[in-house]
Coordinates of C-alpha atoms and ligand atoms in Angstrom, one line a residue:
X1 CA 21.8 -22.5 -4.3
X2 CA 20.2 -25.3 -1.6
X3 CA 16.4 -24.5 -1.8
X4 CA 14.7 -23.3 1.3
X5 CA 11.3 -23.7 0.8
X6 CA 11.3 -27.4 0.0
X7 CA 8.8 -29.3 -0.3
X8 CA 7.0 -26.3 -1.4
X9 CA 5.7 -26.9 -5.8
X10 CA 6.3 -23.6 -8.0
X11 CA 1.9 -22.6 -7.2
X12 CA -0.4 -22.9 -9.9
X13 CA -3.8 -21.7 -11.4
X14 CA -5.7 -24.9 -10.7
X15 CA -8.9 -23.3 -10.4
X16 CA -11.7 -22.7 -8.1
X17 CA -13.1 -26.6 -7.4
X18 CA -9.4 -27.7 -7.0
X19 CA -8.8 -29.6 -3.1
X20 CA -5.5 -28.8 -3.5
X21 CA -3.9 -26.5 -0.6
X22 CA -0.8 -25.5 -2.4
X23 CA -2.9 -23.9 -5.8
X24 CA -4.2 -20.6 -7.0
X25 CA -7.8 -21.3 -7.4
X26 CA -8.7 -17.7 -9.2
X27 CA -5.4 -16.2 -9.6
X28 CA -4.9 -16.8 -13.0
X29 CA -1.7 -14.7 -14.8
X30 CA -2.8 -15.3 -18.0
X31 CA -6.4 -14.7 -17.9
X32 CA -7.7 -11.6 -19.7
X33 CA -10.0 -9.2 -18.3
X34 CA -11.2 -6.4 -19.4
X35 CA -8.6 -6.0 -22.3
X36 CA -5.7 -6.9 -19.7
X37 CA -4.6 -10.3 -18.2
X38 CA -4.4 -10.2 -14.4
X39 CA -0.4 -10.5 -13.9
X40 CA -1.3 -7.2 -15.5
X41 CA -3.9 -5.6 -13.8
X42 CA -2.5 -6.9 -10.3
X43 CA 1.8 -6.2 -10.2
X44 CA 1.6 -8.2 -7.1
X45 CA 4.9 -7.4 -4.3
X46 CA 6.5 -9.0 -1.5
X47 CA 6.8 -6.6 1.0
X48 CA 10.8 -8.5 2.7
X49 CA 10.3 -7.2 6.1
X50 CA 6.9 -8.8 7.3
X51 CA 8.1 -12.4 4.8
X52 CA 11.7 -12.4 5.4
X53 CA 12.3 -10.6 8.7
X54 CA 9.2 -11.0 10.7
X55 CA 9.0 -14.3 12.8
X56 CA 5.8 -13.4 15.3
X57 CA 7.5 -10.8 17.9
X58 CA 4.7 -9.0 19.7
X59 CA 4.1 -6.8 22.6
X60 CA 3.5 -10.0 24.9
X61 CA 5.9 -12.9 23.4
X62 CA 9.1 -13.6 21.4
X63 CA 9.6 -14.9 17.6
X64 CA 7.3 -18.1 16.9
X65 CA 8.4 -18.3 13.5
X66 CA 12.0 -19.4 12.7
X67 CA 13.4 -17.0 9.8
X68 CA 17.5 -17.6 10.1
X69 CA 17.0 -19.3 6.9
X70 CA 19.8 -21.5 8.4
X71 CA 22.1 -18.4 8.8
X72 CA 22.5 -16.7 12.1
X73 CA 20.4 -13.6 12.8
X74 CA 22.1 -10.0 12.5
X75 CA 25.2 -11.1 10.4
X76 CA 25.1 -10.3 6.7
X77 CA 25.5 -13.9 6.1
X78 CA 21.9 -13.7 6.9
X79 CA 20.9 -10.6 4.8
X80 CA 22.1 -13.2 1.7
X81 CA 20.5 -16.1 3.0
X82 CA 16.7 -13.9 3.4
X83 CA 17.7 -12.8 -0.4
X84 CA 18.0 -16.1 -1.0
X85 CA 14.2 -17.1 0.4
X86 CA 13.3 -14.1 -0.8
X87 CA 13.7 -15.0 -4.1
X88 CA 12.8 -18.3 -4.1
X89 CA 9.2 -17.9 -2.2
X90 CA 9.2 -15.5 -5.4
X91 CA 9.6 -17.7 -7.9
X92 CA 7.8 -20.0 -6.3
X93 CA 4.2 -17.6 -6.1
X94 CA 5.1 -15.4 -9.5
X95 CA 5.5 -12.6 -7.8
X96 CA 7.5 -9.9 -9.8
X97 CA 8.3 -7.3 -7.2
X98 CA 9.4 -6.9 -4.3
X99 CA 9.2 -3.7 -1.2
X100 CA 11.5 -2.9 1.3
X101 CA 13.3 -0.4 3.8
X102 CA 16.5 -0.2 4.2
X103 CA 17.0 -1.7 7.4
X104 CA 14.7 -4.9 6.2
X105 CA 17.6 -6.1 3.6
X106 CA 20.7 -5.6 6.4
X107 CA 21.4 -5.5 9.9
X108 CA 21.5 -1.9 10.9
X109 CA 25.2 -1.2 12.5
X110 CA 26.1 1.6 15.1
X111 CA 27.7 3.5 12.2
X112 CA 25.8 4.8 9.4
X113 CA 28.9 4.5 7.5
X114 CA 28.9 0.9 7.9
X115 CA 25.1 0.2 7.2
X116 CA 26.1 2.1 4.1
X117 CA 29.0 -0.5 3.0
X118 CA 26.4 -3.3 3.9
X119 CA 24.0 -2.1 1.5
X120 CA 26.1 -1.4 -1.0
X121 CA 27.0 -5.2 -1.6
X122 CA 23.7 -6.5 -0.5
X123 CA 22.1 -5.0 -4.0
X124 CA 24.7 -5.6 -4.8
X125 CA 23.9 -9.7 -4.4
X126 CA 20.0 -8.8 -4.8
X127 CA 21.3 -7.1 -8.5
X128 CA 22.5 -10.4 -9.1
X129 CA 20.0 -12.0 -8.6
X130 CA 17.7 -10.1 -10.3
X131 CA 19.1 -10.7 -13.5
X132 CA 17.7 -13.3 -15.8
X133 CA 14.7 -13.2 -13.9
X134 CA 11.4 -10.6 -14.3
X135 CA 11.8 -9.7 -11.0
X136 CA 12.0 -6.3 -10.3
X137 CA 11.0 -3.4 -7.5
X138 CA 8.0 -2.1 -7.1
X139 CA 9.4 0.4 -4.3
X140 CA 12.0 1.5 -1.5
X141 CA 12.4 3.7 1.5
X142 CA 13.6 4.4 4.8
X143 CA 13.0 3.2 7.9
X144 CA 12.8 6.4 10.4
X145 CA 10.9 4.9 12.8
X146 CA 12.3 1.8 15.3
X147 CA 15.7 3.0 15.8
X148 CA 15.8 4.9 18.9
X149 CA 17.0 8.1 17.6
X150 CA 13.9 8.8 15.8
X151 CA 11.7 8.7 18.9
X152 CA 10.5 13.0 18.8
X153 CA 10.0 12.1 14.8
X154 CA 12.5 12.2 11.9
X155 CA 11.3 14.8 9.8
X156 CA 9.5 16.4 12.3
X157 CA 11.9 15.8 14.7
X158 CA 13.5 18.9 16.5
X159 CA 16.7 17.9 16.5
X160 CA 18.8 18.7 14.1
X161 CA 21.2 16.4 13.9
X162 CA 18.3 13.9 14.0
X163 CA 17.6 15.5 11.3
X164 CA 20.1 14.4 9.3
X165 CA 20.4 11.4 10.1
X166 CA 16.9 10.9 8.1
X167 CA 17.8 12.9 5.7
X168 CA 21.5 10.7 5.1
X169 CA 18.5 7.6 5.3
X170 CA 17.1 8.7 2.3
X171 CA 19.3 9.8 0.2
X172 CA 20.5 5.8 0.7
X173 CA 17.3 4.3 0.4
X174 CA 16.6 6.8 -2.8
X175 CA 20.3 5.6 -4.3
X176 CA 19.4 1.7 -3.6
X177 CA 15.4 2.0 -4.8
X178 CA 17.5 3.9 -8.2
X179 CA 20.2 1.0 -7.8
X180 CA 17.4 -1.6 -8.0
X181 CA 15.9 -0.1 -10.8
X182 CA 12.1 1.0 -8.4
X183 CA 9.4 2.3 -9.5
X184 CA 8.5 4.4 -6.2
X185 CA 9.6 5.8 -3.4
X186 CA 7.5 5.7 -0.3
X187 CA 7.2 7.8 3.3
X188 CA 4.9 6.2 5.9
X189 CA 5.5 8.8 8.6
X190 CA 4.6 6.5 11.0
X191 CA 7.4 9.1 13.7
X192 CA 5.7 12.0 12.0
X193 CA 3.2 13.1 14.4
X194 CA 2.8 14.4 18.2
X195 CA 1.8 12.6 21.9
X196 CA 0.9 16.1 23.0
X197 CA 0.7 19.1 21.7
X198 CA 2.3 20.7 25.2
X199 CA 6.0 19.8 23.6
X200 CA 5.0 20.7 20.2
X201 CA 5.2 22.9 17.0
X202 CA 3.3 21.6 14.5
X203 CA 3.4 23.7 12.1
X204 CA 7.3 23.9 12.6
X205 CA 7.0 20.4 12.0
X206 CA 5.2 20.2 9.4
X207 CA 7.6 22.7 7.3
X208 CA 10.4 20.4 8.1
X209 CA 8.7 17.9 6.4
X210 CA 7.8 19.5 3.7
X211 CA 11.1 20.3 3.6
X212 CA 12.8 17.1 3.7
X213 CA 10.5 15.4 0.9
X214 CA 11.3 19.3 -1.5
X215 CA 15.0 18.0 -0.9
X216 CA 14.3 14.6 -1.7
X217 CA 12.2 14.9 -4.8
X218 CA 15.4 17.6 -6.4
X219 CA 17.9 14.3 -4.7
X220 CA 15.8 11.5 -6.2
X221 CA 15.5 13.9 -10.1
X222 CA 19.3 14.2 -10.0
X223 CA 19.9 10.4 -9.8
X224 CA 17.7 9.4 -12.2
X225 CA 14.7 8.7 -10.4
X226 CA 11.9 9.4 -12.7
X227 CA 9.3 7.0 -10.7
X228 CA 6.3 8.4 -8.8
X229 CA 7.5 9.0 -4.8
X230 CA 4.3 8.2 -2.5
X231 CA 2.7 9.3 1.0
X232 CA 1.0 6.2 2.7
X233 CA -1.7 7.4 5.1
X234 CA -1.9 6.5 8.7
X235 CA -4.0 8.1 11.0
X236 CA -2.0 6.8 14.1
X237 CA 0.6 4.2 15.3
X238 CA 2.7 4.6 16.5
X239 CA 1.8 8.1 17.3
X240 CA -1.3 8.8 18.6
X241 CA -1.9 11.9 16.2
X242 CA 0.1 11.6 12.9
X243 CA 0.3 14.7 10.6
X244 CA -0.3 12.0 7.4
X245 CA -4.2 11.4 9.2
X246 CA -5.5 10.4 5.2
X247 CA -5.6 10.8 1.7
X248 CA -7.5 14.2 1.7
X249 CA -5.3 15.8 4.5
X250 CA -1.8 14.4 2.3
X251 CA -3.1 15.5 -0.8
X252 CA -4.1 19.3 1.1
X253 CA -0.2 18.8 2.5
X254 CA 1.1 17.8 -0.6
X255 CA -0.9 20.7 -2.8
X256 CA 0.1 23.3 0.6
X257 CA 3.8 22.5 -0.2
X258 CA 4.2 22.5 -4.0
X259 CA 4.9 18.6 -3.6
X260 CA 1.8 17.6 -5.8
X261 CA 3.9 16.7 -9.2
X262 CA 5.8 14.7 -7.4
X263 CA 4.2 12.5 -5.0
X264 CA 0.9 10.3 -5.4
X265 CA -0.8 8.0 -2.7
X266 CA 0.4 4.8 -1.4
X267 CA -3.0 3.6 0.0
X268 CA -3.5 0.8 2.5
X269 CA -6.5 -1.0 3.9
X270 CA -6.3 -1.2 6.8
X271 CA -4.7 2.6 7.8
X272 CA -8.8 3.0 6.1
X273 CA -10.0 1.8 8.1
X274 CA -8.1 3.1 11.1
X275 CA -9.1 6.9 10.1
X276 CA -12.7 5.8 10.3
X277 CA -13.1 5.0 6.6
X278 CA -13.4 2.8 3.7
X279 CA -10.5 1.3 2.2
X280 CA -12.9 2.3 -0.8
X281 CA -13.3 5.8 0.3
X282 CA -9.5 6.3 0.3
X283 CA -9.2 4.5 -3.0
X284 CA -11.8 6.9 -4.3
X285 CA -10.4 10.3 -2.8
X286 CA -6.8 9.8 -3.8
X287 CA -8.3 8.9 -7.9
X288 CA -10.3 12.0 -8.0
X289 CA -7.5 14.2 -7.6
X290 CA -5.5 11.8 -9.6
X291 CA -3.1 10.8 -7.3
X292 CA -3.9 6.9 -7.1
X293 CA 0.0 5.3 -7.0
X294 CA -0.2 2.6 -5.4
X295 CA -1.6 0.0 -2.7
X296 CA -1.2 -1.6 1.0
X297 CA -2.9 -4.6 0.5
X298 CA -4.4 -6.2 3.7
X299 CA -6.8 -5.5 6.1
X300 CA -7.5 -4.6 9.4
X301 CA -10.1 -6.7 12.3
X302 CA -13.2 -4.9 12.6
X303 CA -12.6 -6.1 16.3
X304 CA -9.4 -5.1 16.8
X305 CA -8.5 -0.8 17.2
X306 CA -5.1 -1.5 15.5
X307 CA -2.4 -2.1 12.8
X308 CA -3.1 -5.6 12.5
X309 CA -2.1 -6.6 8.9
X310 CA -3.7 -9.5 8.1
X311 CA -3.5 -11.3 4.9
X312 CA -7.3 -10.2 2.5
X313 CA -9.6 -12.5 2.3
X314 CA -11.8 -10.5 2.6
X315 CA -13.9 -10.4 -1.3
X316 CA -16.2 -8.1 -0.9
X317 CA -13.4 -5.0 0.3
X318 CA -11.7 -7.0 -3.1
X319 CA -14.1 -6.1 -5.2
X320 CA -14.8 -2.6 -4.5
X321 CA -11.2 -1.8 -4.2
X322 CA -10.4 -3.2 -7.7
X323 CA -13.6 -1.8 -8.9
X324 CA -11.5 1.8 -8.0
X325 CA -9.0 0.5 -9.3
X326 CA -10.7 -0.5 -12.9
X327 CA -12.9 2.7 -13.0
X328 CA -9.3 4.6 -12.7
X329 CA -7.8 3.5 -15.1
X330 CA -5.1 0.9 -12.8
X331 CA -2.4 1.9 -10.7
X332 CA 1.2 3.4 -11.8
X333 CA 2.2 1.1 -8.7
X334 CA 1.4 -2.3 -7.9
X335 CA -0.2 -4.6 -5.0
X336 CA 2.4 -4.5 -1.9
X337 CA 1.1 -7.0 0.7
X338 CA 2.0 -5.4 3.4
X339 CA 0.7 -8.1 6.0
X340 CA 2.0 -10.7 8.0
X341 CA 0.7 -14.3 8.9
X342 CA -1.3 -14.3 12.8
X343 CA 1.7 -15.4 15.1
X344 CA 0.2 -19.4 15.1
X345 CA 0.9 -19.6 11.5
X346 CA 4.6 -20.1 12.3
X347 CA 6.0 -22.4 9.1
X348 CA 7.6 -21.9 6.3
X349 CA 3.9 -23.3 4.2
X350 CA 2.1 -20.5 5.9
X351 CA 3.6 -18.6 4.2
X352 CA 2.8 -19.8 1.4
X353 CA -0.6 -20.5 2.1
X354 CA -1.0 -16.4 2.9
X355 CA 0.3 -15.1 -0.1
X356 CA -2.3 -17.5 -2.0
X357 CA -4.6 -16.0 0.4
X358 CA -4.6 -12.7 -0.8
X359 CA -3.5 -13.3 -4.3
X360 CA -6.6 -14.9 -4.6
X361 CA -8.4 -12.4 -2.9
X362 CA -7.7 -10.0 -5.4
X363 CA -7.8 -12.1 -8.4
X364 CA -11.7 -13.1 -7.2
X365 CA -12.6 -9.1 -6.2
X366 CA -11.3 -7.9 -9.8
X367 CA -13.3 -10.8 -11.7
X368 CA -16.0 -9.7 -9.5
X369 CA -15.6 -6.1 -9.7
X370 CA -14.9 -6.3 -13.3
X371 CA -18.3 -7.8 -14.1
X372 CA -19.9 -5.3 -11.6
X373 CA -18.4 -2.8 -13.9
X374 CA -19.4 -5.2 -17.6
X375 CA -23.7 -5.9 -15.9
X376 CA -23.9 -1.5 -15.3
X377 CA -26.4 -1.1 -13.3
X378 CA -25.0 0.8 -10.7
X379 CA -23.0 3.1 -13.0
X380 CA -26.4 4.0 -14.9
X381 CA -27.9 4.6 -11.6
X382 CA -25.1 6.8 -10.8
X383 CA -25.6 8.8 -14.1
X384 CA -29.3 9.2 -13.9
X385 CA -29.4 10.3 -9.8
X386 CA -27.0 13.4 -10.7
X387 CA -29.1 13.9 -14.3
X388 CA -30.9 17.0 -13.3
X389 CA -28.2 18.3 -13.9
X390 CA -28.2 18.1 -17.8
X391 CA -30.6 21.3 -17.8
X392 CA -29.9 24.6 -18.5
X393 CA -29.4 26.0 -15.0
X394 CA -27.7 22.3 -14.0
X395 CA -25.1 23.0 -17.2
X396 CA -24.4 26.8 -15.9
X397 CA -23.8 25.1 -12.3
X398 CA -21.6 22.7 -13.5
X399 CA -19.3 25.6 -15.4
X400 CA -19.3 27.6 -12.2
X401 CA -21.3 30.5 -14.3
X402 CA -24.4 30.6 -12.1
X403 CA -25.5 33.5 -9.5
X404 CA -26.3 32.7 -6.0
X405 CA -28.8 35.4 -6.7
X406 CA -30.0 33.6 -10.1
X407 CA -30.1 29.6 -8.1
X408 CA -32.2 31.5 -5.4
X409 CA -35.1 33.2 -7.2
X410 CA -35.2 29.5 -9.1
X411 CA -36.2 28.3 -5.1
X412 CA -38.6 31.5 -5.2
X413 CA -39.6 30.2 -8.5
X414 CA -40.9 26.9 -7.4
X415 CA -42.0 28.0 -3.9
X416 CA -41.9 24.0 -2.8
X417 CA -39.3 22.1 -2.6
X418 CA -39.9 18.5 -4.9
X419 CA -39.7 15.5 -3.2
X420 CA -35.6 14.2 -3.8
X421 CA -35.7 10.6 -5.4
X422 CA -34.7 7.6 -2.8
X423 CA -31.0 6.5 -3.7
X424 CA -31.9 3.3 -4.0
X425 CA -29.0 2.0 -1.5
X426 CA -30.6 -1.1 -0.5
X427 CA -31.8 -2.3 -3.8
X428 CA -27.9 -1.2 -4.8
X429 CA -26.3 -3.5 -2.5
X430 CA -28.2 -5.9 -3.3
X431 CA -27.3 -5.9 -7.0
X432 CA -23.7 -6.4 -5.4
X433 CA -24.7 -9.2 -3.9
X434 CA -26.3 -10.2 -7.3
X435 CA -23.2 -9.6 -9.2
X436 CA -21.1 -11.4 -6.4
X437 CA -22.8 -14.7 -5.8
X438 CA -24.7 -15.2 -9.1
Ligands
XLS501 C1 3.2 0.6 9.0 C2 3.8 1.1 7.3 C3 4.8 0.7 6.4 C4 4.9 1.2 5.4 C5 6.4 0.7 5.7 O1 2.2 0.9 9.5 O2 2.5 0.0 6.8 O3 5.2 -1.1 6.8 O4 4.6 0.6 4.4 O5 6.8 2.2 5.9
CA502 CA1 -0.6 -1.5 8.6
CA503 CA1 1.8 0.0 5.0

């Protein structure tokens, strides 16, 4: 097999002072943090679509990068060349997982039966490449948003025929995920939403989506899929209003339709900020509901109101993310870099720089989050902030045994309310800075 990324060596940890461009400064796979190796805290994954398929096309211009990998685009030779490139890429970076949509790994044919045949062929090839390596599949999914047949939705489509195509794609993608040993299966509902209520029956559409998910769970379990199903919330784009707006909305939906035992959240940083939340908020809401599954690790741009999918460099954000992940006891999934190079960063070397940046950003976030937890001042403050609930009355409230009348009587006994204590936000933010910057 000819080397594709020539002149790119295996990327090694060289320490924070290295000036060597192609090296990790913080990601030291074997370093132990809070009892676990960095590589176990941070199961990184390569997103097939951005890394091996996307070449810079945007609304205003065509490809700037060459991702042909010396094969003719749109052919099975090209599909195989992408597999070769992907495995060489992951091996050079020490990445142990990948994520894929069905149509990322083969060119889609006119006839779904031919697409399925191609998918069987390419996954045989991927399996061959996996054997003898420790590279695994993190999650698979079906792309139910690019093909024009899904212009009115997939699970939320108004047409039974389209709904059947969505079902067929999910069925196949689940089979491929099982074949490749995938840990999870993702539903991202890019076309599951609406542009106008003038033509949309929201209740009807949501019930249909729930039914499709229920069928997916039944089928997945019947073919031996034991992993988690994920919903990846996003409030908008491409639709004006998407049903899986944020984690709270998606969790409510899953509970309403009895799907909460089989599903968790796949939280993407950029989607959190599009929903008007911090990344940390979405992680916390998922975690406290027992639904923190996996992460799409990228970042948005505070000046742009769309899904820019940038490689993460914001260490404050990654620290807060890892703070949540450590507190939640880790992920059942992993960290998928659902991120793309900026359009002018169009060389093979840039692909490596992007992953080095992302992996180092999360490694540094992990180091700093562990220091914050070990420092203990934030935890101690939060503990103390709620301490009044430790008295008898507080305990009765917490256990759900207090009555409104007895609490009102307590307030009446006090007459005027004691002065509330300061939340000390600015002081707490200075602690974060102290821990982060010494
Ligand atoms: C798009 C989503 C998508 C999902 C997988 O905004 O992030 O890439 O992660 O379908
Ligand atoms: Ca995104
Ligand atoms: Ca994503």
